[in-house]
Amino acid sequence: MFMYSINIFNDIPIINHIFFEPGHSQMECDSVHAHIQSSTAKIEIYDPSAWYTAIRCAVRGDKYTVTEIDQEEIFDFKKMAKQLITNRKIDTDGNVVRWLDICWLQFRKTSTDEVFFKYDQKEDFKSFKLTRRGRRSFPGASNLTLESAYSEPLSIQQDKLNDLIGMCTDGTIKQQYHSFYHNLKGSSTREESEEDED
């Protein structure tokens, strides 16, 4: 996703992704999560769309901004990565990339086929090329095409769907929300639904 963005968008010269140090992971969104959890603890939510309003109204004063997306707006970066990236393991100095030790990733428009990284904030950036030596170079922006991640509505585990329909039947879920649950698709196998949920 970072490589796609740095290639496609002219107004993004650099993307930095900096990781927290272990034990120092407190951040502003922790309080956001706490507000949402507290404000929704005693309200009844019968279908996922109700969460949009619940989150918007979780605090007094300025409301949280909630961006609603459709399934068509979720893209398959995993497929693109498999097609384009042939090297994630060896840096430009010939050393093995220690992914779990990386504290900073950087993507630059001036080097769109290269990922820069640090193991320590104070050291200079190291890098690795996205393609193995001797392979074709990383394609330019005009050759990068995103595909939708899903071609049809996602399914859920069949026994989970059965439980939800049962809750509609016994009145636990109110009548006006039944159509949402009756339109869900159940999967035939556990593995299929779990793969979809990932």
mmCIF file with all atom_site columns, N, CA, C and O in Angstrom, residues 1-10 12-17 77 80-82 84-88 99 105-117 127-131 137-146:
data_model
loop_
_atom_site.group_PDB
_atom_site.id
_atom_site.type_symbol
_atom_site.label_atom_id
_atom_site.label_alt_id
_atom_site.label_comp_id
_atom_site.label_asym_id
_atom_site.label_entity_id
_atom_site.label_seq_id
_atom_site.pdbx_PDB_ins_code
_atom_site.Cartn_x
_atom_site.Cartn_y
_atom_site.Cartn_z
_atom_site.occupancy
_atom_site.B_iso_or_equiv
_atom_site.pdbx_formal_charge
_atom_site.auth_seq_id
_atom_site.auth_comp_id
_atom_site.auth_asym_id
_atom_site.auth_atom_id
_atom_site.pdbx_PDB_model_num
ATOM 1   N N  . MET A 1 1   ? 0.827  -1.194  0.000   1.00 0.00 ? 1   MET A N  1
ATOM 2   C CA . MET A 1 1   ? 0.000  0.000   0.000   1.00 0.00 ? 1   MET A CA 1
ATOM 3   C C  . MET A 1 1   ? 0.870  1.255   0.000   1.00 0.00 ? 1   MET A C  1
ATOM 4   O O  . MET A 1 1   ? 0.591  2.214   -0.713  1.00 0.00 ? 1   MET A O  1
ATOM 5   N N  . PHE A 1 2   ? 1.942  1.261   0.810   1.00 0.00 ? 2   PHE A N  1
ATOM 6   C CA . PHE A 1 2   ? 2.841  2.406   0.832   1.00 0.00 ? 2   PHE A CA 1
ATOM 7   C C  . PHE A 1 2   ? 3.512  2.606   -0.529  1.00 0.00 ? 2   PHE A C  1
ATOM 8   O O  . PHE A 1 2   ? 3.630  3.733   -1.023  1.00 0.00 ? 2   PHE A O  1
ATOM 9   N N  . MET A 1 3   ? 3.968  1.497   -1.129  1.00 0.00 ? 3   MET A N  1
ATOM 10  C CA . MET A 1 3   ? 4.642  1.614   -2.421  1.00 0.00 ? 3   MET A CA 1
ATOM 11  C C  . MET A 1 3   ? 3.676  2.100   -3.490  1.00 0.00 ? 3   MET A C  1
ATOM 12  O O  . MET A 1 3   ? 4.035  2.903   -4.349  1.00 0.00 ? 3   MET A O  1
ATOM 13  N N  . TYR A 1 4   ? 2.456  1.642   -3.453  1.00 0.00 ? 4   TYR A N  1
ATOM 14  C CA . TYR A 1 4   ? 1.446  2.103   -4.401  1.00 0.00 ? 4   TYR A CA 1
ATOM 15  C C  . TYR A 1 4   ? 1.228  3.609   -4.221  1.00 0.00 ? 4   TYR A C  1
ATOM 16  O O  . TYR A 1 4   ? 1.231  4.368   -5.192  1.00 0.00 ? 4   TYR A O  1
ATOM 17  N N  . SER A 1 5   ? 1.070  4.048   -2.990  1.00 0.00 ? 5   SER A N  1
ATOM 18  C CA . SER A 1 5   ? 0.789  5.459   -2.713  1.00 0.00 ? 5   SER A CA 1
ATOM 19  C C  . SER A 1 5   ? 1.938  6.363   -3.145  1.00 0.00 ? 5   SER A C  1
ATOM 20  O O  . SER A 1 5   ? 1.722  7.423   -3.728  1.00 0.00 ? 5   SER A O  1
ATOM 21  N N  . ILE A 1 6   ? 3.162  5.947   -2.858  1.00 0.00 ? 6   ILE A N  1
ATOM 22  C CA . ILE A 1 6   ? 4.319  6.782   -3.192  1.00 0.00 ? 6   ILE A CA 1
ATOM 23  C C  . ILE A 1 6   ? 4.508  6.860   -4.710  1.00 0.00 ? 6   ILE A C  1
ATOM 24  O O  . ILE A 1 6   ? 5.028  7.832   -5.244  1.00 0.00 ? 6   ILE A O  1
ATOM 25  N N  . ASN A 1 7   ? 4.068  5.820   -5.418  1.00 0.00 ? 7   ASN A N  1
ATOM 26  C CA . ASN A 1 7   ? 4.151  5.811   -6.883  1.00 0.00 ? 7   ASN A CA 1
ATOM 27  C C  . ASN A 1 7   ? 3.026  6.628   -7.518  1.00 0.00 ? 7   ASN A C  1
ATOM 28  O O  . ASN A 1 7   ? 3.244  7.313   -8.517  1.00 0.00 ? 7   ASN A O  1
ATOM 29  N N  . ILE A 1 8   ? 1.827  6.542   -6.970  1.00 0.00 ? 8   ILE A N  1
ATOM 30  C CA . ILE A 1 8   ? 0.640  7.097   -7.618  1.00 0.00 ? 8   ILE A CA 1
ATOM 31  C C  . ILE A 1 8   ? 0.407  8.575   -7.310  1.00 0.00 ? 8   ILE A C  1
ATOM 32  O O  . ILE A 1 8   ? 0.059  9.358   -8.179  1.00 0.00 ? 8   ILE A O  1
ATOM 33  N N  . PHE A 1 9   ? 0.579  8.976   -6.056  1.00 0.00 ? 9   PHE A N  1
ATOM 34  C CA . PHE A 1 9   ? 0.182  10.319  -5.642  1.00 0.00 ? 9   PHE A CA 1
ATOM 35  C C  . PHE A 1 9   ? 1.366  11.281  -5.712  1.00 0.00 ? 9   PHE A C  1
ATOM 36  O O  . PHE A 1 9   ? 2.350  11.133  -4.995  1.00 0.00 ? 9   PHE A O  1
ATOM 37  N N  . ASN A 1 10  ? 1.236  12.294  -6.561  1.00 0.00 ? 10  ASN A N  1
ATOM 38  C CA . ASN A 1 10  ? 2.336  13.231  -6.793  1.00 0.00 ? 10  ASN A CA 1
ATOM 39  C C  . ASN A 1 10  ? 2.652  14.097  -5.585  1.00 0.00 ? 10  ASN A C  1
ATOM 40  O O  . ASN A 1 10  ? 3.773  14.590  -5.452  1.00 0.00 ? 10  ASN A O  1
ATOM 41  N N  . ILE A 1 12  ? 2.817  13.235  -2.469  1.00 0.00 ? 12  ILE A N  1
ATOM 42  C CA . ILE A 1 12  ? 3.394  12.503  -1.331  1.00 0.00 ? 12  ILE A CA 1
ATOM 43  C C  . ILE A 1 12  ? 4.847  12.176  -1.653  1.00 0.00 ? 12  ILE A C  1
ATOM 44  O O  . ILE A 1 12  ? 5.128  11.204  -2.359  1.00 0.00 ? 12  ILE A O  1
ATOM 45  N N  . PRO A 1 13  ? 5.807  12.964  -1.148  1.00 0.00 ? 13  PRO A N  1
ATOM 46  C CA . PRO A 1 13  ? 7.224  12.686  -1.449  1.00 0.00 ? 13  PRO A CA 1
ATOM 47  C C  . PRO A 1 13  ? 7.832  11.586  -0.584  1.00 0.00 ? 13  PRO A C  1
ATOM 48  O O  . PRO A 1 13  ? 8.687  10.834  -1.031  1.00 0.00 ? 13  PRO A O  1
ATOM 49  N N  . ILE A 1 14  ? 7.366  11.483  0.673   1.00 0.00 ? 14  ILE A N  1
ATOM 50  C CA . ILE A 1 14  ? 7.933  10.511  1.625   1.00 0.00 ? 14  ILE A CA 1
ATOM 51  C C  . ILE A 1 14  ? 6.814  10.004  2.533   1.00 0.00 ? 14  ILE A C  1
ATOM 52  O O  . ILE A 1 14  ? 5.942  10.768  2.946   1.00 0.00 ? 14  ILE A O  1
ATOM 53  N N  . ILE A 1 15  ? 6.847  8.713   2.853   1.00 0.00 ? 15  ILE A N  1
ATOM 54  C CA . ILE A 1 15  ? 5.961  8.141   3.871   1.00 0.00 ? 15  ILE A CA 1
ATOM 55  C C  . ILE A 1 15  ? 6.842  7.525   4.951   1.00 0.00 ? 15  ILE A C  1
ATOM 56  O O  . ILE A 1 15  ? 7.720  6.706   4.653   1.00 0.00 ? 15  ILE A O  1
ATOM 57  N N  . ASN A 1 16  ? 6.617  7.922   6.193   1.00 0.00 ? 16  ASN A N  1
ATOM 58  C CA . ASN A 1 16  ? 7.326  7.342   7.332   1.00 0.00 ? 16  ASN A CA 1
ATOM 59  C C  . ASN A 1 16  ? 6.359  6.499   8.156   1.00 0.00 ? 16  ASN A C  1
ATOM 60  O O  . ASN A 1 16  ? 5.250  6.931   8.455   1.00 0.00 ? 16  ASN A O  1
ATOM 61  N N  . HIS A 1 17  ? 6.786  5.293   8.496   1.00 0.00 ? 17  HIS A N  1
ATOM 62  C CA . HIS A 1 17  ? 6.013  4.433   9.396   1.00 0.00 ? 17  HIS A CA 1
ATOM 63  C C  . HIS A 1 17  ? 6.949  4.086   10.552  1.00 0.00 ? 17  HIS A C  1
ATOM 64  O O  . HIS A 1 17  ? 7.871  3.284   10.397  1.00 0.00 ? 17  HIS A O  1
ATOM 65  N N  . PHE A 1 77  ? -4.216 -5.458  -1.778  1.00 0.00 ? 77  PHE A N  1
ATOM 66  C CA . PHE A 1 77  ? -2.796 -5.146  -1.822  1.00 0.00 ? 77  PHE A CA 1
ATOM 67  C C  . PHE A 1 77  ? -1.951 -6.413  -1.720  1.00 0.00 ? 77  PHE A C  1
ATOM 68  O O  . PHE A 1 77  ? -0.816 -6.448  -2.180  1.00 0.00 ? 77  PHE A O  1
ATOM 69  N N  . MET A 1 80  ? -1.330 -7.663  -5.205  1.00 0.00 ? 80  MET A N  1
ATOM 70  C CA . MET A 1 80  ? -0.353 -6.804  -5.868  1.00 0.00 ? 80  MET A CA 1
ATOM 71  C C  . MET A 1 80  ? 1.060  -7.104  -5.377  1.00 0.00 ? 80  MET A C  1
ATOM 72  O O  . MET A 1 80  ? 2.003  -7.182  -6.165  1.00 0.00 ? 80  MET A O  1
ATOM 73  N N  . ALA A 1 81  ? 1.203  -7.287  -4.068  1.00 0.00 ? 81  ALA A N  1
ATOM 74  C CA . ALA A 1 81  ? 2.524  -7.569  -3.494  1.00 0.00 ? 81  ALA A CA 1
ATOM 75  C C  . ALA A 1 81  ? 3.098  -8.874  -4.042  1.00 0.00 ? 81  ALA A C  1
ATOM 76  O O  . ALA A 1 81  ? 4.286  -8.959  -4.365  1.00 0.00 ? 81  ALA A O  1
ATOM 77  N N  . LYS A 1 82  ? 2.249  -9.907  -4.162  1.00 0.00 ? 82  LYS A N  1
ATOM 78  C CA . LYS A 1 82  ? 2.724  -11.189 -4.685  1.00 0.00 ? 82  LYS A CA 1
ATOM 79  C C  . LYS A 1 82  ? 3.208  -11.065 -6.122  1.00 0.00 ? 82  LYS A C  1
ATOM 80  O O  . LYS A 1 82  ? 4.154  -11.720 -6.537  1.00 0.00 ? 82  LYS A O  1
ATOM 81  N N  . LEU A 1 84  ? 4.408  -8.239  -7.592  1.00 0.00 ? 84  LEU A N  1
ATOM 82  C CA . LEU A 1 84  ? 5.458  -7.254  -7.827  1.00 0.00 ? 84  LEU A CA 1
ATOM 83  C C  . LEU A 1 84  ? 6.697  -7.404  -6.955  1.00 0.00 ? 84  LEU A C  1
ATOM 84  O O  . LEU A 1 84  ? 7.800  -7.066  -7.383  1.00 0.00 ? 84  LEU A O  1
ATOM 85  N N  . ILE A 1 85  ? 6.523  -7.871  -5.724  1.00 0.00 ? 85  ILE A N  1
ATOM 86  C CA . ILE A 1 85  ? 7.644  -7.872  -4.780  1.00 0.00 ? 85  ILE A CA 1
ATOM 87  C C  . ILE A 1 85  ? 8.276  -9.261  -4.708  1.00 0.00 ? 85  ILE A C  1
ATOM 88  O O  . ILE A 1 85  ? 7.617  -10.227 -4.332  1.00 0.00 ? 85  ILE A O  1
ATOM 89  N N  . THR A 1 86  ? 9.533  -9.336  -5.078  1.00 0.00 ? 86  THR A N  1
ATOM 90  C CA . THR A 1 86  ? 10.223 -10.629 -5.063  1.00 0.00 ? 86  THR A CA 1
ATOM 91  C C  . THR A 1 86  ? 11.310 -10.690 -3.990  1.00 0.00 ? 86  THR A C  1
ATOM 92  O O  . THR A 1 86  ? 11.932 -11.723 -3.807  1.00 0.00 ? 86  THR A O  1
ATOM 93  N N  . ASN A 1 87  ? 11.568 -9.569  -3.315  1.00 0.00 ? 87  ASN A N  1
ATOM 94  C CA . ASN A 1 87  ? 12.586 -9.579  -2.270  1.00 0.00 ? 87  ASN A CA 1
ATOM 95  C C  . ASN A 1 87  ? 12.114 -8.816  -1.049  1.00 0.00 ? 87  ASN A C  1
ATOM 96  O O  . ASN A 1 87  ? 11.757 -7.644  -1.132  1.00 0.00 ? 87  ASN A O  1
ATOM 97  N N  . ARG A 1 88  ? 12.090 -9.498  0.092   1.00 0.00 ? 88  ARG A N  1
ATOM 98  C CA . ARG A 1 88  ? 11.826 -8.845  1.373   1.00 0.00 ? 88  ARG A CA 1
ATOM 99  C C  . ARG A 1 88  ? 12.875 -9.244  2.405   1.00 0.00 ? 88  ARG A C  1
ATOM 100 O O  . ARG A 1 88  ? 12.796 -8.838  3.545   1.00 0.00 ? 88  ARG A O  1
ATOM 101 N N  . TRP A 1 99  ? 13.127 -8.234  10.375  1.00 0.00 ? 99  TRP A N  1
ATOM 102 C CA . TRP A 1 99  ? 11.870 -7.499  10.393  1.00 0.00 ? 99  TRP A CA 1
ATOM 103 C C  . TRP A 1 99  ? 11.389 -7.163  11.796  1.00 0.00 ? 99  TRP A C  1
ATOM 104 O O  . TRP A 1 99  ? 10.861 -6.083  12.047  1.00 0.00 ? 99  TRP A O  1
ATOM 105 N N  . LEU A 1 105 ? 10.221 2.447   9.083   1.00 0.00 ? 105 LEU A N  1
ATOM 106 C CA . LEU A 1 105 ? 10.183 2.185   7.642   1.00 0.00 ? 105 LEU A CA 1
ATOM 107 C C  . LEU A 1 105 ? 9.966  3.508   6.924   1.00 0.00 ? 105 LEU A C  1
ATOM 108 O O  . LEU A 1 105 ? 9.175  4.344   7.376   1.00 0.00 ? 105 LEU A O  1
ATOM 109 N N  . GLN A 1 106 ? 10.660 3.681   5.803   1.00 0.00 ? 106 GLN A N  1
ATOM 110 C CA . GLN A 1 106 ? 10.502 4.914   5.026   1.00 0.00 ? 106 GLN A CA 1
ATOM 111 C C  . GLN A 1 106 ? 10.409 4.580   3.544   1.00 0.00 ? 106 GLN A C  1
ATOM 112 O O  . GLN A 1 106 ? 11.161 3.754   3.027   1.00 0.00 ? 106 GLN A O  1
ATOM 113 N N  . PHE A 1 107 ? 9.468  5.252   2.873   1.00 0.00 ? 107 PHE A N  1
ATOM 114 C CA . PHE A 1 107 ? 9.237  5.057   1.443   1.00 0.00 ? 107 PHE A CA 1
ATOM 115 C C  . PHE A 1 107 ? 9.411  6.403   0.758   1.00 0.00 ? 107 PHE A C  1
ATOM 116 O O  . PHE A 1 107 ? 8.840  7.402   1.194   1.00 0.00 ? 107 PHE A O  1
ATOM 117 N N  . ARG A 1 108 ? 10.215 6.433   -0.329  1.00 0.00 ? 108 ARG A N  1
ATOM 118 C CA . ARG A 1 108 ? 10.562 7.703   -0.968  1.00 0.00 ? 108 ARG A CA 1
ATOM 119 C C  . ARG A 1 108 ? 10.180 7.699   -2.437  1.00 0.00 ? 108 ARG A C  1
ATOM 120 O O  . ARG A 1 108 ? 10.437 6.725   -3.152  1.00 0.00 ? 108 ARG A O  1
ATOM 121 N N  . LYS A 1 109 ? 9.644  8.825   -2.890  1.00 0.00 ? 109 LYS A N  1
ATOM 122 C CA . LYS A 1 109 ? 9.286  8.953   -4.304  1.00 0.00 ? 109 LYS A CA 1
ATOM 123 C C  . LYS A 1 109 ? 10.525 8.923   -5.188  1.00 0.00 ? 109 LYS A C  1
ATOM 124 O O  . LYS A 1 109 ? 10.469 8.530   -6.345  1.00 0.00 ? 109 LYS A O  1
ATOM 125 N N  . THR A 1 110 ? 11.654 9.329   -4.640  1.00 0.00 ? 110 THR A N  1
ATOM 126 C CA . THR A 1 110 ? 12.894 9.330   -5.421  1.00 0.00 ? 110 THR A CA 1
ATOM 127 C C  . THR A 1 110 ? 13.466 7.923   -5.593  1.00 0.00 ? 110 THR A C  1
ATOM 128 O O  . THR A 1 110 ? 14.374 7.720   -6.404  1.00 0.00 ? 110 THR A O  1
ATOM 129 N N  . SER A 1 111 ? 12.967 6.954   -4.810  1.00 0.00 ? 111 SER A N  1
ATOM 130 C CA . SER A 1 111 ? 13.446 5.561   -4.915  1.00 0.00 ? 111 SER A CA 1
ATOM 131 C C  . SER A 1 111 ? 12.241 4.638   -4.781  1.00 0.00 ? 111 SER A C  1
ATOM 132 O O  . SER A 1 111 ? 12.060 3.964   -3.768  1.00 0.00 ? 111 SER A O  1
ATOM 133 N N  . THR A 1 112 ? 11.417 4.587   -5.816  1.00 0.00 ? 112 THR A N  1
ATOM 134 C CA . THR A 1 112 ? 10.142 3.887   -5.713  1.00 0.00 ? 112 THR A CA 1
ATOM 135 C C  . THR A 1 112 ? 10.262 2.372   -5.749  1.00 0.00 ? 112 THR A C  1
ATOM 136 O O  . THR A 1 112 ? 9.265  1.674   -5.604  1.00 0.00 ? 112 THR A O  1
ATOM 137 N N  . ASP A 1 113 ? 11.477 1.835   -5.945  1.00 0.00 ? 113 ASP A N  1
ATOM 138 C CA . ASP A 1 113 ? 11.646 0.385   -5.919  1.00 0.00 ? 113 ASP A CA 1
ATOM 139 C C  . ASP A 1 113 ? 12.439 -0.066  -4.698  1.00 0.00 ? 113 ASP A C  1
ATOM 140 O O  . ASP A 1 113 ? 12.957 -1.171  -4.647  1.00 0.00 ? 113 ASP A O  1
ATOM 141 N N  . GLU A 1 114 ? 12.527 0.815   -3.690  1.00 0.00 ? 114 GLU A N  1
ATOM 142 C CA . GLU A 1 114 ? 13.391 0.553   -2.547  1.00 0.00 ? 114 GLU A CA 1
ATOM 143 C C  . GLU A 1 114 ? 12.678 0.920   -1.250  1.00 0.00 ? 114 GLU A C  1
ATOM 144 O O  . GLU A 1 114 ? 11.932 1.902   -1.191  1.00 0.00 ? 114 GLU A O  1
ATOM 145 N N  . VAL A 1 115 ? 12.893 0.122   -0.205  1.00 0.00 ? 115 VAL A N  1
ATOM 146 C CA . VAL A 1 115 ? 12.342 0.392   1.122   1.00 0.00 ? 115 VAL A CA 1
ATOM 147 C C  . VAL A 1 115 ? 13.505 0.699   2.064   1.00 0.00 ? 115 VAL A C  1
ATOM 148 O O  . VAL A 1 115 ? 14.472 -0.063  2.134   1.00 0.00 ? 115 VAL A O  1
ATOM 149 N N  . PHE A 1 116 ? 13.406 1.806   2.782   1.00 0.00 ? 116 PHE A N  1
ATOM 150 C CA . PHE A 1 116 ? 14.436 2.213   3.730   1.00 0.00 ? 116 PHE A CA 1
ATOM 151 C C  . PHE A 1 116 ? 13.973 1.878   5.147   1.00 0.00 ? 116 PHE A C  1
ATOM 152 O O  . PHE A 1 116 ? 12.774 1.934   5.441   1.00 0.00 ? 116 PHE A O  1
ATOM 153 N N  . PHE A 1 117 ? 14.919 1.507   6.003   1.00 0.00 ? 117 PHE A N  1
ATOM 154 C CA . PHE A 1 117 ? 14.526 1.096   7.356   1.00 0.00 ? 117 PHE A CA 1
ATOM 155 C C  . PHE A 1 117 ? 15.651 1.322   8.349   1.00 0.00 ? 117 PHE A C  1
ATOM 156 O O  . PHE A 1 117 ? 16.820 1.488   7.976   1.00 0.00 ? 117 PHE A O  1
ATOM 157 N N  . SER A 1 127 ? 18.589 -0.159  3.516   1.00 0.00 ? 127 SER A N  1
ATOM 158 C CA . SER A 1 127 ? 17.511 -0.319  2.535   1.00 0.00 ? 127 SER A CA 1
ATOM 159 C C  . SER A 1 127 ? 17.552 -1.701  1.904   1.00 0.00 ? 127 SER A C  1
ATOM 160 O O  . SER A 1 127 ? 18.547 -2.420  2.007   1.00 0.00 ? 127 SER A O  1
ATOM 161 N N  . PHE A 1 128 ? 16.447 -2.078  1.273   1.00 0.00 ? 128 PHE A N  1
ATOM 162 C CA . PHE A 1 128 ? 16.431 -3.260  0.425   1.00 0.00 ? 128 PHE A CA 1
ATOM 163 C C  . PHE A 1 128 ? 15.607 -2.967  -0.810  1.00 0.00 ? 128 PHE A C  1
ATOM 164 O O  . PHE A 1 128 ? 14.671 -2.166  -0.784  1.00 0.00 ? 128 PHE A O  1
ATOM 165 N N  . LYS A 1 129 ? 16.014 -3.587  -1.919  1.00 0.00 ? 129 LYS A N  1
ATOM 166 C CA . LYS A 1 129 ? 15.289 -3.450  -3.179  1.00 0.00 ? 129 LYS A CA 1
ATOM 167 C C  . LYS A 1 129 ? 14.108 -4.416  -3.171  1.00 0.00 ? 129 LYS A C  1
ATOM 168 O O  . LYS A 1 129 ? 14.191 -5.522  -2.635  1.00 0.00 ? 129 LYS A O  1
ATOM 169 N N  . LEU A 1 130 ? 13.014 -4.006  -3.786  1.00 0.00 ? 130 LEU A N  1
ATOM 170 C CA . LEU A 1 130 ? 11.819 -4.842  -3.806  1.00 0.00 ? 130 LEU A CA 1
ATOM 171 C C  . LEU A 1 130 ? 11.935 -6.018  -4.756  1.00 0.00 ? 130 LEU A C  1
ATOM 172 O O  . LEU A 1 130 ? 11.210 -6.996  -4.646  1.00 0.00 ? 130 LEU A O  1
ATOM 173 N N  . THR A 1 131 ? 12.840 -5.920  -5.712  1.00 0.00 ? 131 THR A N  1
ATOM 174 C CA . THR A 1 131 ? 13.029 -7.013  -6.671  1.00 0.00 ? 131 THR A CA 1
ATOM 175 C C  . THR A 1 131 ? 14.420 -7.613  -6.496  1.00 0.00 ? 131 THR A C  1
ATOM 176 O O  . THR A 1 131 ? 15.384 -6.914  -6.178  1.00 0.00 ? 131 THR A O  1
ATOM 177 N N  . SER A 1 137 ? 12.717 -4.477  -12.903 1.00 0.00 ? 137 SER A N  1
ATOM 178 C CA . SER A 1 137 ? 12.575 -3.443  -11.885 1.00 0.00 ? 137 SER A CA 1
ATOM 179 C C  . SER A 1 137 ? 11.116 -3.298  -11.473 1.00 0.00 ? 137 SER A C  1
ATOM 180 O O  . SER A 1 137 ? 10.211 -3.745  -12.164 1.00 0.00 ? 137 SER A O  1
ATOM 181 N N  . PHE A 1 138 ? 10.921 -2.648  -10.340 1.00 0.00 ? 138 PHE A N  1
ATOM 182 C CA . PHE A 1 138 ? 9.571  -2.386  -9.852  1.00 0.00 ? 138 PHE A CA 1
ATOM 183 C C  . PHE A 1 138 ? 8.866  -1.484  -10.861 1.00 0.00 ? 138 PHE A C  1
ATOM 184 O O  . PHE A 1 138 ? 9.425  -0.486  -11.311 1.00 0.00 ? 138 PHE A O  1
ATOM 185 N N  . PRO A 1 139 ? 7.629  -1.811  -11.267 1.00 0.00 ? 139 PRO A N  1
ATOM 186 C CA . PRO A 1 139 ? 6.955  -1.047  -12.317 1.00 0.00 ? 139 PRO A CA 1
ATOM 187 C C  . PRO A 1 139 ? 6.595  0.365   -11.892 1.00 0.00 ? 139 PRO A C  1
ATOM 188 O O  . PRO A 1 139 ? 6.438  0.652   -10.710 1.00 0.00 ? 139 PRO A O  1
ATOM 189 N N  . GLY A 1 140 ? 6.488  1.249   -12.863 1.00 0.00 ? 140 GLY A N  1
ATOM 190 C CA . GLY A 1 140 ? 6.100  2.621   -12.587 1.00 0.00 ? 140 GLY A CA 1
ATOM 191 C C  . GLY A 1 140 ? 4.616  2.728   -12.288 1.00 0.00 ? 140 GLY A C  1
ATOM 192 O O  . GLY A 1 140 ? 3.866  1.751   -12.381 1.00 0.00 ? 140 GLY A O  1
ATOM 193 N N  . ALA A 1 141 ? 4.195  3.937   -11.956 1.00 0.00 ? 141 ALA A N  1
ATOM 194 C CA . ALA A 1 141 ? 2.818  4.183   -11.545 1.00 0.00 ? 141 ALA A CA 1
ATOM 195 C C  . ALA A 1 141 ? 1.806  3.744   -12.588 1.00 0.00 ? 141 ALA A C  1
ATOM 196 O O  . ALA A 1 141 ? 0.740  3.217   -12.258 1.00 0.00 ? 141 ALA A O  1
ATOM 197 N N  . SER A 1 142 ? 2.133  3.927   -13.863 1.00 0.00 ? 142 SER A N  1
ATOM 198 C CA . SER A 1 142 ? 1.172  3.604   -14.922 1.00 0.00 ? 142 SER A CA 1
ATOM 199 C C  . SER A 1 142 ? 0.888  2.109   -15.014 1.00 0.00 ? 142 SER A C  1
ATOM 200 O O  . SER A 1 142 ? -0.119 1.694   -15.582 1.00 0.00 ? 142 SER A O  1
ATOM 201 N N  . ASN A 1 143 ? 1.760  1.292   -14.438 1.00 0.00 ? 143 ASN A N  1
ATOM 202 C CA . ASN A 1 143 ? 1.587  -0.163  -14.506 1.00 0.00 ? 143 ASN A CA 1
ATOM 203 C C  . ASN A 1 143 ? 1.007  -0.759  -13.221 1.00 0.00 ? 143 ASN A C  1
ATOM 204 O O  . ASN A 1 143 ? 0.878  -1.977  -13.112 1.00 0.00 ? 143 ASN A O  1
ATOM 205 N N  . LEU A 1 144 ? 0.689  0.085   -12.254 1.00 0.00 ? 144 LEU A N  1
ATOM 206 C CA . LEU A 1 144 ? 0.133  -0.407  -10.993 1.00 0.00 ? 144 LEU A CA 1
ATOM 207 C C  . LEU A 1 144 ? -1.383 -0.318  -11.038 1.00 0.00 ? 144 LEU A C  1
ATOM 208 O O  . LEU A 1 144 ? -1.953 0.766   -11.194 1.00 0.00 ? 144 LEU A O  1
ATOM 209 N N  . THR A 1 145 ? -2.039 -1.447  -10.936 1.00 0.00 ? 145 THR A N  1
ATOM 210 C CA . THR A 1 145 ? -3.496 -1.484  -10.984 1.00 0.00 ? 145 THR A CA 1
ATOM 211 C C  . THR A 1 145 ? -4.040 -2.177  -9.747  1.00 0.00 ? 145 THR A C  1
ATOM 212 O O  . THR A 1 145 ? -3.681 -3.317  -9.453  1.00 0.00 ? 145 THR A O  1
ATOM 213 N N  . LEU A 1 146 ? -4.906 -1.486  -9.023  1.00 0.00 ? 146 LEU A N  1
ATOM 214 C CA . LEU A 1 146 ? -5.527 -2.073  -7.841  1.00 0.00 ? 146 LEU A CA 1
ATOM 215 C C  . LEU A 1 146 ? -6.788 -2.826  -8.228  1.00 0.00 ? 146 LEU A C  1
ATOM 216 O O  . LEU A 1 146 ? -7.579 -2.353  -9.039  1.00 0.00 ? 146 LEU A O  1
#
